[in-house]
CSV table of C-alpha atoms in Angstrom, one decimal:
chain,number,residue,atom,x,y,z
A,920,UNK,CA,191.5,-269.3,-73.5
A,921,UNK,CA,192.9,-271.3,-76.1
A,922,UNK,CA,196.2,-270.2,-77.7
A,923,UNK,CA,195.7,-269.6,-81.7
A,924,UNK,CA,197.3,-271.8,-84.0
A,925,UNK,CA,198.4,-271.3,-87.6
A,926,UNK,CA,195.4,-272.9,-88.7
A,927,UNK,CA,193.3,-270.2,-87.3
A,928,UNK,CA,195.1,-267.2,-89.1
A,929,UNK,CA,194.3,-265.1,-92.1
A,930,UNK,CA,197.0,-266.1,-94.1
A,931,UNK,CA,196.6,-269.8,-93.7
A,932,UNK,CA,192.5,-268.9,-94.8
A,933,UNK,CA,193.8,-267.0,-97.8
A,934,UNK,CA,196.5,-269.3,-98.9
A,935,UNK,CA,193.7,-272.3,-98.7
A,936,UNK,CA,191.8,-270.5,-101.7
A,937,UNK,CA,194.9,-269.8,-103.1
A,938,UNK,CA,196.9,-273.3,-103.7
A,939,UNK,CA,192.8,-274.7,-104.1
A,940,UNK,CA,192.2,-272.5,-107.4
A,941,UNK,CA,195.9,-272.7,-108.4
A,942,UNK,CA,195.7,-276.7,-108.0
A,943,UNK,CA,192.4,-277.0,-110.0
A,944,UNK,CA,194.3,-275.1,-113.0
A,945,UNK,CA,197.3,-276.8,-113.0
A,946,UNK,CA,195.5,-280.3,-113.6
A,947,UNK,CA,192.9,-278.6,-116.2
A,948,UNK,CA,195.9,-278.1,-118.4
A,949,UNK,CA,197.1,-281.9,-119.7
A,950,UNK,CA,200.5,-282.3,-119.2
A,951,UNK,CA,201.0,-285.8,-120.0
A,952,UNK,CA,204.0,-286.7,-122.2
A,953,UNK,CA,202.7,-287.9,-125.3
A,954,UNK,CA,205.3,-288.0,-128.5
A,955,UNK,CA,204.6,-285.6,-130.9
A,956,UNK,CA,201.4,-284.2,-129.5
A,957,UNK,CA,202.6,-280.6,-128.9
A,958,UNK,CA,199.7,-280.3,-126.7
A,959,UNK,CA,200.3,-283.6,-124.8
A,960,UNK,CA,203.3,-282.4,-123.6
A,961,UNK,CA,204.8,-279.9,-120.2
A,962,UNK,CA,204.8,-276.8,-122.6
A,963,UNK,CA,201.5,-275.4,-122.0
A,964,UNK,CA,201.7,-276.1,-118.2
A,965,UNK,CA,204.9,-274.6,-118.0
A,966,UNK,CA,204.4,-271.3,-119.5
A,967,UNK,CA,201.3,-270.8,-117.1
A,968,UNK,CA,203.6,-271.4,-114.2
A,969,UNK,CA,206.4,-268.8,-115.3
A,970,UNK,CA,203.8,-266.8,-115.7
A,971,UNK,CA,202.1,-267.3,-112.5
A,972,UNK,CA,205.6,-266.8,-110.6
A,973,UNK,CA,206.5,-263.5,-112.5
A,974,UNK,CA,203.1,-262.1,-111.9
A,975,UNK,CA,204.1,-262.7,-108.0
A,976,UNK,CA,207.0,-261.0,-108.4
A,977,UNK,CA,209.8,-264.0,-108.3
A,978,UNK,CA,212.8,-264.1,-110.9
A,979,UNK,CA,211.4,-266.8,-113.8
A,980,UNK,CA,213.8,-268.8,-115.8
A,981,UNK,CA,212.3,-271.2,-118.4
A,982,UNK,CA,214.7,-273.7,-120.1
A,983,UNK,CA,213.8,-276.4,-122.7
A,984,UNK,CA,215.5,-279.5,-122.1
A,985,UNK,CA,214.1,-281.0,-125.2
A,986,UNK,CA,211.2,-279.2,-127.5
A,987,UNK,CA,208.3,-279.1,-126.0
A,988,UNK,CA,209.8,-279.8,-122.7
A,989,UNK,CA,211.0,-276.8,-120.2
A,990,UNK,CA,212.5,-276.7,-117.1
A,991,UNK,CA,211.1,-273.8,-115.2
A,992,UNK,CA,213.1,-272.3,-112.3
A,993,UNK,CA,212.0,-269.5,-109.6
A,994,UNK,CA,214.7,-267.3,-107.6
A,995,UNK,CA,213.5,-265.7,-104.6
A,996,UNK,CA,216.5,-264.0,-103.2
A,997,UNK,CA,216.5,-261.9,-100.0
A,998,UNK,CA,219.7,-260.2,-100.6
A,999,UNK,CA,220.9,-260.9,-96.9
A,1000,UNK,CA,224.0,-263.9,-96.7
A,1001,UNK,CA,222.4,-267.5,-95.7
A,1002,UNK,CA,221.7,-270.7,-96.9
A,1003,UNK,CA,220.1,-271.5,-100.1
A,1004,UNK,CA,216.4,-274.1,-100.1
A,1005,UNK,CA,215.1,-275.1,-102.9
A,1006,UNK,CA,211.6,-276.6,-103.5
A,1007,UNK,CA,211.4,-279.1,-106.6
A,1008,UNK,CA,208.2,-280.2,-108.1
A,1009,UNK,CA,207.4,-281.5,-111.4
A,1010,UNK,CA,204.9,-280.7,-114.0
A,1011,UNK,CA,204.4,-283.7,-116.0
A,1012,UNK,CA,202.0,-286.6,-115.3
A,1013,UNK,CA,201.3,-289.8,-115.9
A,1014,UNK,CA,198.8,-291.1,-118.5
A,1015,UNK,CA,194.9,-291.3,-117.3
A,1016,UNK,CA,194.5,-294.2,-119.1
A,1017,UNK,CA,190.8,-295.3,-120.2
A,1018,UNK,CA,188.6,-292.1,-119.6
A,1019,UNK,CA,185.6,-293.9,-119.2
A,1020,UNK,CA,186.8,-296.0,-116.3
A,1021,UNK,CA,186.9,-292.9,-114.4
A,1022,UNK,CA,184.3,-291.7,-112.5
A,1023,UNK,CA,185.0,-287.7,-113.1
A,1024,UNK,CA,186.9,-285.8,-115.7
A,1025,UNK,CA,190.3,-286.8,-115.3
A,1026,UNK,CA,191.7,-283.4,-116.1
A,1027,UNK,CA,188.6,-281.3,-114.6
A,1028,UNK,CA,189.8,-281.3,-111.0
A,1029,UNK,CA,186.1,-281.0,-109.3
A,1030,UNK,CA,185.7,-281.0,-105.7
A,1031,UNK,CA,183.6,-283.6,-104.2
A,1032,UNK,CA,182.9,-283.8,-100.4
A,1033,UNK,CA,186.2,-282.4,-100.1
A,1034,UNK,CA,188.4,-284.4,-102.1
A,1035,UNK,CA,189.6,-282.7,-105.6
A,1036,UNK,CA,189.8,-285.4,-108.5
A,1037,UNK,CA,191.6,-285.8,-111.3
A,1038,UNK,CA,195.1,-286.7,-112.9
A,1039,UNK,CA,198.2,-284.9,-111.1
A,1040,UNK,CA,195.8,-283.7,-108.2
A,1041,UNK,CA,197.7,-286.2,-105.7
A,1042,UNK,CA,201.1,-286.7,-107.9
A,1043,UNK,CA,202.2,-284.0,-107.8
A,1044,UNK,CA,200.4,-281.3,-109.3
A,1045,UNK,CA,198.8,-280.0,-105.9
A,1046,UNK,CA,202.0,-280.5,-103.8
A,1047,UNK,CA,203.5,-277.9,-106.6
A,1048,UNK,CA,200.6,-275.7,-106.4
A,1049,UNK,CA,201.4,-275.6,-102.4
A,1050,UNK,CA,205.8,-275.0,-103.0
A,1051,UNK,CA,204.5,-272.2,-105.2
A,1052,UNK,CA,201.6,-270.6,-103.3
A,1053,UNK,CA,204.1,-271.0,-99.7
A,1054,UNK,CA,206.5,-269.1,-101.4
A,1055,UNK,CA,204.0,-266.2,-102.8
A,1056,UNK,CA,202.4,-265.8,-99.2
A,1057,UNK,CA,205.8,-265.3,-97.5
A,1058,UNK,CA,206.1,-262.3,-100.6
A,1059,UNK,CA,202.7,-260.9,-99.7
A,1060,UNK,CA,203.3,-261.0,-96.1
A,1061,UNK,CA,206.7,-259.2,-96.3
A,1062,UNK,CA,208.5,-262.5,-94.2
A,1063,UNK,CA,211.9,-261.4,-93.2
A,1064,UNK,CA,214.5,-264.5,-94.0
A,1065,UNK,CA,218.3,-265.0,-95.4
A,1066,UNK,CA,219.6,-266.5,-98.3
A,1067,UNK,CA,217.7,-267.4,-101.1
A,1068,UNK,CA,215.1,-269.6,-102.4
A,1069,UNK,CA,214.9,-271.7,-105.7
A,1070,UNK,CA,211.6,-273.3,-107.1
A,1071,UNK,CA,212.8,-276.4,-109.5
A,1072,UNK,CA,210.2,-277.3,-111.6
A,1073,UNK,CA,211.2,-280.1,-114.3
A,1074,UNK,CA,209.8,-281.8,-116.6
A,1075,UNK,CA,209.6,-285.8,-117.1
A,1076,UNK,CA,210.0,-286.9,-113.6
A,1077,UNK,CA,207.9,-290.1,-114.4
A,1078,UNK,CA,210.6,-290.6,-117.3
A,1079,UNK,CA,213.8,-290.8,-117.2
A,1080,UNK,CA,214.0,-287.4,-115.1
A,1081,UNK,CA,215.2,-285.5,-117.8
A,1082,UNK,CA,214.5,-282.4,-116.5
A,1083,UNK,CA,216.4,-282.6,-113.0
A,1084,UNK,CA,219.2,-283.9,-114.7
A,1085,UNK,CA,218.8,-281.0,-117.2
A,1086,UNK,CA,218.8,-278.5,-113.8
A,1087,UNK,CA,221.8,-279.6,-112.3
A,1088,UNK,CA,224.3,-280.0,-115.5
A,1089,UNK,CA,223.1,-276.1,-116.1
A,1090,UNK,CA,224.4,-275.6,-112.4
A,1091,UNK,CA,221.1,-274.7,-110.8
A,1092,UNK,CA,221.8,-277.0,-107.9
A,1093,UNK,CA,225.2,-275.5,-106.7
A,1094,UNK,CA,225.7,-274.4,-103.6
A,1095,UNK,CA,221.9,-275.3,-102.7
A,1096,UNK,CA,222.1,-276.2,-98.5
A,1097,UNK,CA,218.8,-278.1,-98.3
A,1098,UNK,CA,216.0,-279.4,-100.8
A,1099,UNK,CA,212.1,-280.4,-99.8
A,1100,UNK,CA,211.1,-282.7,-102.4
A,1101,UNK,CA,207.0,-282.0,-102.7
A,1102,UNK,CA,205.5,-285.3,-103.3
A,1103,UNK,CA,202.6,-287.2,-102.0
A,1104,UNK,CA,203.4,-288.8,-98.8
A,1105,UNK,CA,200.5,-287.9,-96.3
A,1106,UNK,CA,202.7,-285.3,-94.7
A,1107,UNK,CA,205.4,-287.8,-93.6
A,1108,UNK,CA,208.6,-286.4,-92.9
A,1109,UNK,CA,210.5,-289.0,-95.1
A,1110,UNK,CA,214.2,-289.3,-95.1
A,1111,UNK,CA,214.8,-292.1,-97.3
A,1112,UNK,CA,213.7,-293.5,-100.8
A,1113,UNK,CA,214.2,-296.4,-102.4
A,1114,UNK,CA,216.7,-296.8,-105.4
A,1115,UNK,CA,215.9,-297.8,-109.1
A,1116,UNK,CA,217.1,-299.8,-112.0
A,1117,UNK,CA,215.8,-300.0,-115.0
A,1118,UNK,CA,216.7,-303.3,-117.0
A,1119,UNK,CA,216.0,-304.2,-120.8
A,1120,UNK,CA,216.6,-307.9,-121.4
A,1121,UNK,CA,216.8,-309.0,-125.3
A,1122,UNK,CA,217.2,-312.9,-125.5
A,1123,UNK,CA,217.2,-313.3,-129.8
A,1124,UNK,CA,216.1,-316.8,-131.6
A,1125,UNK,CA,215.6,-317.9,-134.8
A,1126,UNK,CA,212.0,-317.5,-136.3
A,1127,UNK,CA,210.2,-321.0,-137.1
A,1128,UNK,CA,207.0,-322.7,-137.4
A,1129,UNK,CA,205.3,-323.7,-133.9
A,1130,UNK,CA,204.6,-327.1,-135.5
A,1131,UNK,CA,208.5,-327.7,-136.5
A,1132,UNK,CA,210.0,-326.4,-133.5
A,1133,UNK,CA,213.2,-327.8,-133.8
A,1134,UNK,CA,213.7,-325.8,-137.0
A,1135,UNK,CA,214.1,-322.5,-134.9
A,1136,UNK,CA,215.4,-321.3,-131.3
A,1137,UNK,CA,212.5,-320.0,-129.2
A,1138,UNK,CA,213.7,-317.0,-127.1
A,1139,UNK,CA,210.5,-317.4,-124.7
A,1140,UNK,CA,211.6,-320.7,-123.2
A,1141,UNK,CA,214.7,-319.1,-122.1
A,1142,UNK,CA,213.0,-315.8,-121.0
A,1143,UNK,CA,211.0,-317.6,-119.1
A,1144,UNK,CA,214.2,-319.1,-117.1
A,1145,UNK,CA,215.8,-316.4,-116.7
A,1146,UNK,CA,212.6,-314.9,-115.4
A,1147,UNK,CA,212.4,-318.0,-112.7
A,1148,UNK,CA,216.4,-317.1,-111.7
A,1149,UNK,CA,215.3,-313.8,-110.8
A,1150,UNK,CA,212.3,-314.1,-108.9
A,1151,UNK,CA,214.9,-316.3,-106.9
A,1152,UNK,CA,217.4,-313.5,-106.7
A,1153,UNK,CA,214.7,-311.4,-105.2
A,1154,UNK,CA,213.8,-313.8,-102.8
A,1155,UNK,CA,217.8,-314.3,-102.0
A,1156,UNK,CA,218.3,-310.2,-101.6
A,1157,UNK,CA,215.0,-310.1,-99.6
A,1158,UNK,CA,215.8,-312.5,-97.2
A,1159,UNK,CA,219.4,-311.3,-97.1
A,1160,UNK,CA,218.4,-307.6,-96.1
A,1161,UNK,CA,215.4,-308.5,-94.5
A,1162,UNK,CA,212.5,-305.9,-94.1
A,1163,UNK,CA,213.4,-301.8,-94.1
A,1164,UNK,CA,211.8,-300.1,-91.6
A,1165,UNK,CA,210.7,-297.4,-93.6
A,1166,UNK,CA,210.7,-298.6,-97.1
A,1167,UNK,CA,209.5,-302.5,-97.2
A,1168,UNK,CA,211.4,-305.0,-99.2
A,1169,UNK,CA,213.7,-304.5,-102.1
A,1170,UNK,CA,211.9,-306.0,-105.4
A,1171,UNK,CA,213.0,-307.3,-109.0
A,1172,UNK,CA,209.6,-306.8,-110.8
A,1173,UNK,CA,209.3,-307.5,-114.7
A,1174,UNK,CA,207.1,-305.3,-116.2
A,1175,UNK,CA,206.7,-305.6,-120.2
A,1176,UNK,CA,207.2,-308.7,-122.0
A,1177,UNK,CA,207.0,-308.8,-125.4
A,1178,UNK,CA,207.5,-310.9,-128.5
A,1179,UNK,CA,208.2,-310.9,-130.9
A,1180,UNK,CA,209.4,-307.1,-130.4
A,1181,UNK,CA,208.7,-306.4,-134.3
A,1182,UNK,CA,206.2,-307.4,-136.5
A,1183,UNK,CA,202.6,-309.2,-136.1
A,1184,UNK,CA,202.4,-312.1,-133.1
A,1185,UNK,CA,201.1,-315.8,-134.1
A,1186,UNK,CA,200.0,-318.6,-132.8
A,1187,UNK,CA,201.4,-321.1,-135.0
A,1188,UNK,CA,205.0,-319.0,-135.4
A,1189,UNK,CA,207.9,-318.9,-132.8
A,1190,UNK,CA,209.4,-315.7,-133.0
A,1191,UNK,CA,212.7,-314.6,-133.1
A,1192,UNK,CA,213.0,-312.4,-130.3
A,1193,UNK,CA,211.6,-311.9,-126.7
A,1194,UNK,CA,211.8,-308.7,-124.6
A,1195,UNK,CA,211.4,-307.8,-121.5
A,1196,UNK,CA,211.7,-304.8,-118.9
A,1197,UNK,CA,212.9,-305.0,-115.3
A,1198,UNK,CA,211.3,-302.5,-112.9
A,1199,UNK,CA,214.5,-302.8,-109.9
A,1200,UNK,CA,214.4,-301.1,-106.8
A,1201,UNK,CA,216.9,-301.1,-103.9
A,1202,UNK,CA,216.9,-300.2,-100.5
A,1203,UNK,CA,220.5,-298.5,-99.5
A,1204,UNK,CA,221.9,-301.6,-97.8
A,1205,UNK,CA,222.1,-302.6,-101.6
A,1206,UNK,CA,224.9,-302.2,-103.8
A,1207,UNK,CA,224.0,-301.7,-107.7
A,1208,UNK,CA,227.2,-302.0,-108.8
A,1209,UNK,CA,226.9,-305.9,-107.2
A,1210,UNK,CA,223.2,-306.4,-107.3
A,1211,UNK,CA,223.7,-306.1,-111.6
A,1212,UNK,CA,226.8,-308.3,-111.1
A,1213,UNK,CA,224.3,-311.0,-109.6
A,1214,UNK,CA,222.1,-310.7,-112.3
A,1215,UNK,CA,225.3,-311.1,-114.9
A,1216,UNK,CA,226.3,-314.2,-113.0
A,1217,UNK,CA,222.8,-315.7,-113.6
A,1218,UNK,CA,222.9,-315.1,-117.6
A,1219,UNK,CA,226.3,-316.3,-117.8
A,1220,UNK,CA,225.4,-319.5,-115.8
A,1221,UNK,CA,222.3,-319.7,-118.3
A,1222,UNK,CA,224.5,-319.5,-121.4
A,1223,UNK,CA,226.7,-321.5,-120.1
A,1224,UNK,CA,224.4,-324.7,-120.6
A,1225,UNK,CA,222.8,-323.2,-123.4
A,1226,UNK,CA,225.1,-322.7,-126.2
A,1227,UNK,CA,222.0,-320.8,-127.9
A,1228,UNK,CA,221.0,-318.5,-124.7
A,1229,UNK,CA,221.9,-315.4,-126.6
A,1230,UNK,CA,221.1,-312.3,-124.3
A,1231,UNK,CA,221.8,-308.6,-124.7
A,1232,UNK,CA,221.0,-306.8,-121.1
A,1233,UNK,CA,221.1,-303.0,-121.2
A,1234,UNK,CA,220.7,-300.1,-118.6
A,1235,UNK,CA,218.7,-297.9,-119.0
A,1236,UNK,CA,218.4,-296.0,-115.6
A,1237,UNK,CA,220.4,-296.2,-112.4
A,1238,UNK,CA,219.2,-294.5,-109.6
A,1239,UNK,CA,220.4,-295.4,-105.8
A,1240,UNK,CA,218.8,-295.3,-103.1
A,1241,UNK,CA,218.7,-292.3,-100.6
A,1242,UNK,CA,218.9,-291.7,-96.9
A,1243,UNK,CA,219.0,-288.8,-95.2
A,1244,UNK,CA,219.9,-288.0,-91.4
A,1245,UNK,CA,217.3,-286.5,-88.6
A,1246,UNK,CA,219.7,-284.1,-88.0
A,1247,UNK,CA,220.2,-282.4,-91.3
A,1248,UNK,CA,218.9,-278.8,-90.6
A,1249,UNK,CA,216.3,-279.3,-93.7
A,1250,UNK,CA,214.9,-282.1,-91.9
A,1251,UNK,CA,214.6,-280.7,-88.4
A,1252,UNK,CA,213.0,-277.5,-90.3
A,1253,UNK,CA,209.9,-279.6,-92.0
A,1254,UNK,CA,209.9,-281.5,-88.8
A,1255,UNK,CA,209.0,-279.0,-86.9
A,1256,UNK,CA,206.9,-277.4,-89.3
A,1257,UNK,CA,204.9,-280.3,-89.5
A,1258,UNK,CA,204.6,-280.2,-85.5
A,1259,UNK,CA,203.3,-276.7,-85.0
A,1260,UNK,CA,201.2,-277.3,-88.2
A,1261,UNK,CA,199.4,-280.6,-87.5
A,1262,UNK,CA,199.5,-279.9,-83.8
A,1263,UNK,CA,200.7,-283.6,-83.9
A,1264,UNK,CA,203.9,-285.7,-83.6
A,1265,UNK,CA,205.6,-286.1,-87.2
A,1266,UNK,CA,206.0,-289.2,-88.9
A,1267,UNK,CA,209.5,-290.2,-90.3
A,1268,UNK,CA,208.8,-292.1,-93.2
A,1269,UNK,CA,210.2,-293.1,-96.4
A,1270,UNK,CA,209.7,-293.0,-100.4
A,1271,UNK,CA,208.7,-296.3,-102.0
A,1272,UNK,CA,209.7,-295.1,-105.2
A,1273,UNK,CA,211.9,-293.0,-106.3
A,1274,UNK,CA,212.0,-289.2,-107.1
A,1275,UNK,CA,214.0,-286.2,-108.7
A,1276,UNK,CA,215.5,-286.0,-105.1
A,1277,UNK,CA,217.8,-289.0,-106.4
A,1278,UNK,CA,219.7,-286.8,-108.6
A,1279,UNK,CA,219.6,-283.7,-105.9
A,1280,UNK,CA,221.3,-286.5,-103.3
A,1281,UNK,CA,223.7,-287.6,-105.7
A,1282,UNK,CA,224.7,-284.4,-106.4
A,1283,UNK,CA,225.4,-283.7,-102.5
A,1284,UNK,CA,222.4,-282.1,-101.3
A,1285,UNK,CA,220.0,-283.4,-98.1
A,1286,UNK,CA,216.3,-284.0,-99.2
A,1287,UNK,CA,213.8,-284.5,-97.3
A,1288,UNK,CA,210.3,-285.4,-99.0
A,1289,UNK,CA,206.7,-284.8,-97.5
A,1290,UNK,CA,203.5,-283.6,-99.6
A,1291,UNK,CA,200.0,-283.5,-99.2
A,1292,UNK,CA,198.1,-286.7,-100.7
A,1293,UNK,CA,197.6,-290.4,-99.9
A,1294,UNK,CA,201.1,-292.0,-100.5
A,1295,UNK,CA,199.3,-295.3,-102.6
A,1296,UNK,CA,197.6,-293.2,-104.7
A,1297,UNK,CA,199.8,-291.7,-107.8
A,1298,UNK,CA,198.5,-293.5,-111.1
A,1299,UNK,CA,195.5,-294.7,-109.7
A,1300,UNK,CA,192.2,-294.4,-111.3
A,1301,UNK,CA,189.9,-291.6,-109.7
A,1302,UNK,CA,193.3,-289.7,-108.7
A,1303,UNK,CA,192.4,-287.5,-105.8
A,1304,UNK,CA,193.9,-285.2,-102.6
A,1305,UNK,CA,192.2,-283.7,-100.0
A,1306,UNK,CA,191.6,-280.1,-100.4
A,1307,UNK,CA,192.5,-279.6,-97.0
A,1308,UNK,CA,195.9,-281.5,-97.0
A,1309,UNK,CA,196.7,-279.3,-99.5
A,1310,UNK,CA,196.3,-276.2,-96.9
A,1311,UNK,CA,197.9,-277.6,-94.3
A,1312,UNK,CA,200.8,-278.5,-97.2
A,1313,UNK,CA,201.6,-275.2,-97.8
A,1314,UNK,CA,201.5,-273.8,-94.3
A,1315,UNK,CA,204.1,-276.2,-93.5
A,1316,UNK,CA,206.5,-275.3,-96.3
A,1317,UNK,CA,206.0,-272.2,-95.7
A,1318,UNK,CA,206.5,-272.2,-92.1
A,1319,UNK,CA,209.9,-275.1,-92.9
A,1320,UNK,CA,211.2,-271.9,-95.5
A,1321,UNK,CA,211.2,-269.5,-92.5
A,1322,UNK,CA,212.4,-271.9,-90.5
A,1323,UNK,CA,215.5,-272.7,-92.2
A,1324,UNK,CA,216.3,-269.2,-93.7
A,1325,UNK,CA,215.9,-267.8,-90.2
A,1326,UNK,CA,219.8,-267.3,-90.5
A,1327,UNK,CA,220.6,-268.2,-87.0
A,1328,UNK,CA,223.1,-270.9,-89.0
């Protein structure tokens, strides 16, 4: 006779329904940040969530980082000594961008042949719906553990994290042991992530006419070198560090370029400034500190045979990269939660972008990320996760939870 697995059990049948219907509201209500649109914003998905978690019976904090913006932050506390987890999830999301290229309602989250669509189903909407419903089920099921629990659940993760930066100066994050971070990586176990910086480059001119172009100084011709300098860095660090087995190459990648920055582009007019962003991100065999020193070395070697190169470079986020070890006892709890889950080895992977974790690390915690949804997907078009990845999601945090609190360290 075949021995059951956790697959098989009641409370992996009723927490399916559960994180299914809690997914499919969490991505009917539009949570995507849009300035001064108070119902564009995290507000609306926030308050549903404290009050989702108080109705369950966990300890609700809600905490506005700017208006319109709240942190919200679960304590489930045993009341025995032990270590503390915490789960972090975010509920903002990105923008859908043109409705009509999508082929279902981008916030209405139907299920098709399995697969629920819509904007936040895969990043990370339903990964949050599974911290949250793990957590409820070990309440309704009376799980003994130790220590305590904390659900972290910021706003602006695809900005400029303001919200886990928010959680950690208010001191949420002390004293926490071990954090899952509950993104969509296929269920990988993944122990690294690659760093981030964010670049803006000013080079300023002088405003002429395109036919007398001697008149003025046209920022575009040296944007454009400084642009060709480093593609060639990236190249030079690529080669230099060579290919990380779990998160690819490290990349320089400009993203907006603009000009002029103010005022109406034309044709026949050189303008007097040119912008552009730089979309950095490391692997941890980079230094930032000496990577941006590179990139300093190019612009002064540019202005110096340019007399009218005149450059401004500011940061405006510095993240670093993250790796965590095998043997941290988070990581060998969602290991082997993923084992007796999936029935299946685990795959140690890592994060090609970067996450809230980032902050978590830097502030001294182990992380370890793994969520239910295909890893190339977030942003995308036609946004979707597999209802039953999201089960199998929050069996396995749930199971990692017990795992860790079992208080036998």
């Amino acid at each position: 006779m075949l021995e059951p697995t956790i697959k098989t059990t009641a409370t992996y049948q009723r927490d399916r329904e559960t994180v299914i219907a809690l997914t499919q509201k969490l991505v009917r209500i539009e949570s995507v940040y849009r300035e001064n649109d108070p119902h564009g914003n995290e507000q609306e998905v926030a308050n549903y969530v404290a009050q989702y978690l108080r109705a369950s019976g966990i300890k609700t904090f809600v905490e506005e980082v700017v208006p319109g913006r709240p942190n919200v932050i679960g304590i489930i506390d045993s009341g025995k000594p032990g270590k503390t987890l915490l789960f972090e999830g975010h509920t903002d999301v990105v923008t859908e961008g043109n409705r009509e290229a999508w082929t279902y309602d981008p916030f209405g989250a139907e299920i098709i042949d399995g697969r629920m669509y819509g904007r936040g189903t895969n990043d990370t909407k339903g990964n949050l719906a599974c911290m949250i419903t793990a957590c409820q089920s070990l309440l309704l099921d009376g799980e003994e553990f130790t220590g305590k629990i904390i659900l972290c659940i910021p706003c602006d993760e695809e900005g400029l994290m303001l919200g886990i930066k928010h959680f950690i100066r208010k001191g949420w994050a002390d004293g926490v042991d071990g954090a899952i971070i509950c993104e969509p990586q296929e269920n990988n176990v993944c122990i690294a992530q690659r760093g981030a910086i964010r670049l803006q480059v000013d080079i300023f001119g002088k405003m002429a006419h395109g036919a007398i172009s001697w008149s003025g100084i046209n920022p575009n011709w040296r944007m454009a070198r400084l642009i060709v300098e480093l593609e060639k860095l990236e190249k030079e660090e690529q080669a230099r560090l060579g290919r990380d087995p779990m998160l690819n190459w490290p990349s320089i990648t400009p993203t907006i370029l603009r000009a002029p920055v103010k005022g109406d582009a034309q044709i026949n007019v050189i303008p007097d400034h040119c912008m552009t962003t730089l979309d950095i991100r490391t692997v941890p065999a980079q230094d930032h500190d000496e990577l941006l020193g590179k990139i300093d070395a190019i612009i002064q070697r540019l202005q110096a045979d340019d007399p009218d190169f005149k450059v401004e470079l500011t940061v405006l986020d510095n993240r670093p990269a993250t790796a965590t070890a095998k043997e941290q006892p988070v990581v060998q709890a969602i290991y082997e939660a993923v084992a007796e889950v999936t029935q299946k080895e685990p795959i140690y992977n890592g994060v090609p972008g970067a996450t809230d974790g980032t902050f978590l690390h830097v502030h001294g915690i182990p992380i370890v990320t793994i969520g239910a949804g295909d890893r190339e997907l977030p942003h995308q078009i036609d946004e979707y996760v597999d209802i039953e990845e999201l089960a199998e999601t929050t069996a396995i945090y749930r199971l990692a939870a017990l795992k860790f609190l079992a208080g036998d360290a």
